[in-house]
Amino acid sequence: MAEIKVNPTRMELKKLKSRLITARRGHKLLKDKRDELMRQFLDTVRQAKALRETLSIQLGGVYSSFSTAAAQMEPRMMTEALMLPGIQGKLTVKQKNIMSVNVPVFQYEAIQASDAGGAGYGYAFTSAALDDAVKQICQTSPQLIRLAQLEKTATLLCDEIEKTRRRVNALEHIMIPQYEAGVRTISMKLDENERGAQTRLMKVKDMMIRAQIEARRAVTEEDKGSLV
């Protein structure tokens, strides 16, 4: 760790102590923010995992129904049946702030485009498996959008956690130790200067006392000589 260069003055000591207090306060706030972000991230990941497992089962049924329909119908008829949607979706994107992180909020609204119960075709010449597949995919669409929202939220929270962790480590292992070392260096230098000044004062005092004693002795000797 590189030490910061400081001038050993009381003004610089006061400035460093103020910076040290600010750094410690910021370190505590960032640690609290990191912990809360971790809690939000883990909660989001748990929700996304549970929803993904549910969708995996549901989409497995959708793919199975589509495969059955493809085996029972001619490709041209299946293409014509799926050409027009029976339901149109309206997606509204908003934002929500989580610990200074703007995460997306998707609002899905299904708009019925036909009277075929979600299918854009008639039931006369289509397979029942295709009808089931279309119905299931319409039911899972809001959940897929919800899963996309959760995964995007988890990604953004993960990025913010990494940034916050780097800031916490920088304060904990670099800035705060540097400020503490600077405060110790200046305090030791000021104490040393104070001890040196006190030593010099004691020396000057001893010299003044010695000079006074010698002056009194000289006066005493002059008085004795005058009496003789």
mmCIF file of C-alpha atoms in Angstrom:
data_model
loop_
_atom_site.group_PDB
_atom_site.id
_atom_site.type_symbol
_atom_site.label_atom_id
_atom_site.label_comp_id
_atom_site.label_asym_id
_atom_site.label_seq_id
_atom_site.Cartn_x
_atom_site.Cartn_y
_atom_site.Cartn_z
ATOM 1 C CA MET A 1 0.000 0.000 0.000
ATOM 2 C CA ALA A 2 1.456 3.360 -1.080
ATOM 3 C CA GLU A 3 1.506 5.966 1.669
ATOM 4 C CA ILE A 4 0.183 9.428 0.974
ATOM 5 C CA LYS A 5 2.557 12.367 1.287
ATOM 6 C CA VAL A 6 1.413 14.855 3.913
ATOM 7 C CA ASN A 7 2.725 18.025 5.498
ATOM 8 C CA PRO A 8 3.172 17.564 9.262
ATOM 9 C CA THR A 9 0.987 20.493 10.282
ATOM 10 C CA ARG A 10 -2.009 20.708 12.569
ATOM 11 C CA MET A 11 -4.149 22.002 9.715
ATOM 12 C CA GLU A 12 -3.250 18.963 7.612
ATOM 13 C CA LEU A 13 -3.943 16.690 10.604
ATOM 14 C CA LYS A 14 -7.397 18.201 11.056
ATOM 15 C CA LYS A 15 -8.102 17.782 7.326
ATOM 16 C CA LEU A 16 -7.009 14.131 7.338
ATOM 17 C CA LYS A 17 -9.095 13.342 10.416
ATOM 18 C CA SER A 18 -12.146 14.850 8.706
ATOM 19 C CA ARG A 19 -11.501 12.764 5.584
ATOM 20 C CA LEU A 20 -11.040 9.658 7.715
ATOM 21 C CA ILE A 21 -14.386 10.190 9.443
ATOM 22 C CA THR A 22 -16.087 10.692 6.060
ATOM 23 C CA ALA A 23 -14.421 7.583 4.612
ATOM 24 C CA ARG A 24 -15.514 5.432 7.556
ATOM 25 C CA ARG A 25 -19.073 6.716 7.311
ATOM 26 C CA GLY A 26 -19.117 6.074 3.558
ATOM 27 C CA HIS A 27 -17.659 2.606 4.107
ATOM 28 C CA LYS A 28 -20.477 1.729 6.510
ATOM 29 C CA LEU A 29 -23.156 3.059 4.160
ATOM 30 C CA LEU A 30 -21.718 1.169 1.200
ATOM 31 C CA LYS A 31 -21.544 -2.056 3.224
ATOM 32 C CA ASP A 32 -25.207 -1.641 4.186
ATOM 33 C CA LYS A 33 -26.070 -0.968 0.546
ATOM 34 C CA ARG A 34 -24.118 -4.046 -0.582
ATOM 35 C CA ASP A 35 -25.894 -6.239 1.963
ATOM 36 C CA GLU A 36 -29.327 -4.977 0.923
ATOM 37 C CA LEU A 37 -28.461 -5.425 -2.758
ATOM 38 C CA MET A 38 -27.389 -8.996 -2.021
ATOM 39 C CA ARG A 39 -30.689 -9.654 -0.258
ATOM 40 C CA GLN A 40 -32.671 -8.234 -3.179
ATOM 41 C CA PHE A 41 -30.518 -10.159 -5.673
ATOM 42 C CA LEU A 42 -30.963 -13.507 -3.909
ATOM 43 C CA ASP A 43 -34.705 -12.959 -3.599
ATOM 44 C CA THR A 44 -34.929 -12.136 -7.322
ATOM 45 C CA VAL A 45 -32.831 -15.165 -8.259
ATOM 46 C CA ARG A 46 -35.036 -17.456 -6.169
ATOM 47 C CA GLN A 47 -38.163 -16.123 -7.870
ATOM 48 C CA ALA A 48 -36.583 -16.463 -11.310
ATOM 49 C CA LYS A 49 -35.468 -20.025 -10.585
ATOM 50 C CA ALA A 50 -38.916 -21.104 -9.404
ATOM 51 C CA LEU A 51 -40.606 -19.456 -12.399
ATOM 52 C CA ARG A 52 -38.084 -20.958 -14.829
ATOM 53 C CA GLU A 53 -38.723 -24.441 -13.467
ATOM 54 C CA THR A 54 -42.491 -23.947 -13.821
ATOM 55 C CA LEU A 55 -42.122 -22.595 -17.369
ATOM 56 C CA SER A 56 -39.803 -25.418 -18.319
ATOM 57 C CA ILE A 57 -42.559 -27.914 -17.544
ATOM 58 C CA GLN A 58 -45.234 -25.851 -19.298
ATOM 59 C CA LEU A 59 -43.127 -25.203 -22.399
ATOM 60 C CA GLY A 60 -42.303 -28.887 -22.559
ATOM 61 C CA GLY A 61 -46.037 -29.516 -22.946
ATOM 62 C CA VAL A 62 -46.246 -26.777 -25.597
ATOM 63 C CA TYR A 63 -43.405 -28.270 -27.655
ATOM 64 C CA SER A 64 -44.970 -31.731 -27.325
ATOM 65 C CA SER A 65 -48.324 -30.432 -28.596
ATOM 66 C CA PHE A 66 -46.668 -28.626 -31.511
ATOM 67 C CA SER A 67 -44.753 -31.767 -32.429
ATOM 68 C CA THR A 68 -47.969 -33.810 -32.379
ATOM 69 C CA ALA A 69 -49.757 -31.167 -34.481
ATOM 70 C CA ALA A 70 -46.891 -31.095 -36.982
ATOM 71 C CA ALA A 71 -47.144 -34.865 -37.354
ATOM 72 C CA GLN A 72 -50.933 -34.772 -37.858
ATOM 73 C CA MET A 73 -51.199 -31.736 -40.179
ATOM 74 C CA GLU A 74 -49.658 -30.792 -43.473
ATOM 75 C CA PRO A 75 -46.924 -28.115 -43.190
ATOM 76 C CA ARG A 76 -48.834 -25.747 -45.502
ATOM 77 C CA MET A 77 -52.019 -25.949 -43.435
ATOM 78 C CA MET A 78 -50.083 -25.437 -40.208
ATOM 79 C CA THR A 79 -48.300 -22.402 -41.655
ATOM 80 C CA GLU A 80 -51.607 -20.884 -42.827
ATOM 81 C CA ALA A 81 -53.213 -21.538 -39.431
ATOM 82 C CA LEU A 82 -50.437 -19.757 -37.547
ATOM 83 C CA MET A 83 -50.113 -16.876 -40.008
ATOM 84 C CA LEU A 84 -52.519 -14.536 -38.175
ATOM 85 C CA PRO A 85 -52.399 -14.098 -34.373
ATOM 86 C CA GLY A 86 -55.530 -14.570 -32.333
ATOM 87 C CA ILE A 87 -54.215 -12.464 -29.450
ATOM 88 C CA GLN A 88 -52.126 -9.330 -29.663
ATOM 89 C CA GLY A 89 -50.040 -8.236 -26.728
ATOM 90 C CA LYS A 90 -49.331 -4.732 -25.470
ATOM 91 C CA LEU A 91 -46.129 -4.386 -23.481
ATOM 92 C CA THR A 92 -45.503 -1.357 -21.292
ATOM 93 C CA VAL A 93 -42.028 -0.832 -19.875
ATOM 94 C CA LYS A 94 -41.549 1.177 -16.686
ATOM 95 C CA GLN A 95 -38.722 1.499 -14.189
ATOM 96 C CA LYS A 96 -38.409 0.848 -10.480
ATOM 97 C CA ASN A 97 -35.587 2.039 -8.261
ATOM 98 C CA ILE A 98 -33.945 -0.562 -6.017
ATOM 99 C CA MET A 99 -31.074 0.897 -3.978
ATOM 100 C CA SER A 100 -30.207 3.449 -6.714
ATOM 101 C CA VAL A 101 -30.533 0.785 -9.438
ATOM 102 C CA ASN A 102 -33.200 1.386 -12.080
ATOM 103 C CA VAL A 103 -34.687 -1.995 -12.965
ATOM 104 C CA PRO A 104 -37.376 -2.598 -15.615
ATOM 105 C CA VAL A 105 -40.997 -3.379 -14.843
ATOM 106 C CA PHE A 106 -42.871 -5.040 -17.725
ATOM 107 C CA GLN A 107 -46.660 -4.780 -17.843
ATOM 108 C CA TYR A 108 -48.283 -7.127 -20.362
ATOM 109 C CA GLU A 109 -51.814 -6.706 -21.601
ATOM 110 C CA ALA A 110 -53.417 -9.283 -23.932
ATOM 111 C CA ILE A 111 -55.814 -7.915 -26.548
ATOM 112 C CA GLN A 112 -58.204 -10.388 -28.154
ATOM 113 C CA ALA A 113 -57.852 -10.158 -31.923
ATOM 114 C CA SER A 114 -60.398 -12.855 -32.796
ATOM 115 C CA ASP A 115 -63.237 -14.871 -31.325
ATOM 116 C CA ALA A 116 -61.403 -18.172 -31.637
ATOM 117 C CA GLY A 117 -60.230 -18.256 -28.033
ATOM 118 C CA GLY A 118 -56.676 -17.129 -28.719
ATOM 119 C CA ALA A 119 -56.320 -18.757 -32.128
ATOM 120 C CA GLY A 120 -56.317 -16.812 -35.371
ATOM 121 C CA TYR A 121 -57.877 -19.659 -37.356
ATOM 122 C CA GLY A 122 -60.970 -21.799 -37.417
ATOM 123 C CA TYR A 123 -61.120 -25.177 -35.734
ATOM 124 C CA ALA A 124 -62.596 -27.083 -38.673
ATOM 125 C CA PHE A 125 -59.378 -28.139 -40.405
ATOM 126 C CA THR A 126 -56.819 -28.001 -37.572
ATOM 127 C CA SER A 127 -55.568 -30.557 -35.101
ATOM 128 C CA ALA A 128 -56.658 -30.512 -31.478
ATOM 129 C CA ALA A 129 -52.971 -30.699 -30.517
ATOM 130 C CA LEU A 130 -52.371 -27.399 -32.320
ATOM 131 C CA ASP A 131 -55.285 -25.825 -30.475
ATOM 132 C CA ASP A 132 -53.836 -26.970 -27.147
ATOM 133 C CA ALA A 133 -50.376 -25.680 -28.061
ATOM 134 C CA VAL A 134 -51.687 -22.227 -29.025
ATOM 135 C CA LYS A 135 -53.797 -22.032 -25.878
ATOM 136 C CA GLN A 136 -50.850 -23.007 -23.676
ATOM 137 C CA ILE A 137 -48.441 -20.557 -25.313
ATOM 138 C CA CYS A 138 -50.961 -17.733 -24.792
ATOM 139 C CA GLN A 139 -51.192 -18.657 -21.120
ATOM 140 C CA THR A 140 -47.410 -18.771 -20.655
ATOM 141 C CA SER A 141 -46.665 -15.460 -22.426
ATOM 142 C CA PRO A 142 -47.156 -13.269 -19.301
ATOM 143 C CA GLN A 143 -44.961 -15.641 -17.302
ATOM 144 C CA LEU A 144 -42.227 -15.493 -19.946
ATOM 145 C CA ILE A 145 -42.292 -11.693 -19.765
ATOM 146 C CA ARG A 146 -42.179 -11.897 -15.981
ATOM 147 C CA LEU A 147 -39.154 -14.192 -16.210
ATOM 148 C CA ALA A 148 -37.405 -11.746 -18.565
ATOM 149 C CA GLN A 149 -38.045 -8.950 -16.049
ATOM 150 C CA LEU A 150 -36.628 -10.984 -13.157
ATOM 151 C CA GLU A 151 -33.523 -12.034 -15.065
ATOM 152 C CA LYS A 152 -32.816 -8.484 -16.258
ATOM 153 C CA THR A 153 -33.287 -7.235 -12.686
ATOM 154 C CA ALA A 154 -30.872 -9.875 -11.406
ATOM 155 C CA THR A 155 -28.284 -8.859 -14.012
ATOM 156 C CA LEU A 156 -28.509 -5.163 -13.112
ATOM 157 C CA LEU A 157 -28.353 -5.904 -9.390
ATOM 158 C CA CYS A 158 -25.334 -8.158 -9.925
ATOM 159 C CA ASP A 159 -23.488 -5.370 -11.778
ATOM 160 C CA GLU A 160 -24.285 -2.878 -9.001
ATOM 161 C CA ILE A 161 -23.173 -5.360 -6.333
ATOM 162 C CA GLU A 162 -19.829 -5.745 -8.090
ATOM 163 C CA LYS A 163 -19.357 -1.962 -8.305
ATOM 164 C CA THR A 164 -20.316 -1.507 -4.650
ATOM 165 C CA ARG A 165 -18.002 -4.346 -3.597
ATOM 166 C CA ARG A 166 -15.051 -2.707 -5.375
ATOM 167 C CA ARG A 167 -15.802 0.621 -3.661
ATOM 168 C CA VAL A 168 -16.076 -1.056 -0.248
ATOM 169 C CA ASN A 169 -12.750 -2.840 -0.794
ATOM 170 C CA ALA A 170 -11.078 0.364 -1.993
ATOM 171 C CA LEU A 171 -12.207 2.215 1.123
ATOM 172 C CA GLU A 172 -11.434 -0.658 3.487
ATOM 173 C CA HIS A 173 -8.022 -1.665 2.137
ATOM 174 C CA ILE A 174 -6.643 1.507 0.511
ATOM 175 C CA MET A 175 -8.177 4.831 1.478
ATOM 176 C CA ILE A 176 -8.934 4.290 5.172
ATOM 177 C CA PRO A 177 -5.501 2.709 5.919
ATOM 178 C CA GLN A 178 -3.803 5.573 4.040
ATOM 179 C CA TYR A 179 -5.678 8.195 6.040
ATOM 180 C CA GLU A 180 -4.956 6.345 9.297
ATOM 181 C CA ALA A 181 -1.253 6.129 8.394
ATOM 182 C CA GLY A 182 -1.222 9.832 7.530
ATOM 183 C CA VAL A 183 -2.842 10.739 10.846
ATOM 184 C CA ARG A 184 -0.321 8.594 12.748
ATOM 185 C CA THR A 185 2.618 10.090 10.838
ATOM 186 C CA ILE A 186 1.537 13.678 11.466
ATOM 187 C CA SER A 187 0.696 12.965 15.119
ATOM 188 C CA MET A 188 4.099 11.367 15.696
ATOM 189 C CA LYS A 189 5.871 14.255 13.947
ATOM 190 C CA LEU A 190 3.943 16.857 15.929
ATOM 191 C CA ASP A 191 4.636 14.990 19.178
ATOM 192 C CA GLU A 192 8.314 14.823 18.275
ATOM 193 C CA ASN A 193 8.389 18.545 17.503
ATOM 194 C CA GLU A 194 6.612 19.271 20.778
ATOM 195 C CA ARG A 195 9.082 17.167 22.731
ATOM 196 C CA GLY A 196 11.967 18.888 20.952
ATOM 197 C CA ALA A 197 10.523 22.320 21.714
ATOM 198 C CA GLN A 198 9.999 21.344 25.360
ATOM 199 C CA THR A 199 13.595 20.085 25.585
ATOM 200 C CA ARG A 200 14.878 23.328 24.125
ATOM 201 C CA LEU A 201 12.785 25.338 26.565
ATOM 202 C CA MET A 202 14.140 23.319 29.482
ATOM 203 C CA LYS A 203 17.687 23.901 28.228
ATOM 204 C CA VAL A 204 17.069 27.626 27.876
ATOM 205 C CA LYS A 205 15.551 27.684 31.357
ATOM 206 C CA ASP A 206 18.593 25.865 32.795
ATOM 207 C CA MET A 207 20.916 28.307 31.041
ATOM 208 C CA MET A 208 18.954 31.268 32.402
ATOM 209 C CA ILE A 209 18.981 29.814 35.930
ATOM 210 C CA ARG A 210 22.733 29.130 35.667
ATOM 211 C CA ALA A 211 23.318 32.662 34.413
ATOM 212 C CA GLN A 212 21.320 34.090 37.313
ATOM 213 C CA ILE A 213 23.288 31.966 39.827
ATOM 214 C CA GLU A 214 26.581 33.100 38.323
ATOM 215 C CA ALA A 215 25.449 36.721 38.366
ATOM 216 C CA ARG A 216 24.476 36.476 42.028
ATOM 217 C CA ARG A 217 27.766 34.798 42.841
ATOM 218 C CA ALA A 218 29.659 37.564 41.074
ATOM 219 C CA VAL A 219 27.698 40.200 42.992
ATOM 220 C CA THR A 220 28.390 38.398 46.271
ATOM 221 C CA GLU A 221 32.110 38.238 45.552
ATOM 222 C CA GLU A 222 32.180 41.972 44.690
ATOM 223 C CA ASP A 223 30.418 42.768 47.987
ATOM 224 C CA LYS A 224 32.985 40.684 49.929
ATOM 225 C CA GLY A 225 35.869 42.415 48.170
ATOM 226 C CA SER A 226 34.508 45.850 48.979
ATOM 227 C CA LEU A 227 34.203 44.923 52.645
ATOM 228 C CA VAL A 228 37.811 43.787 52.792
#
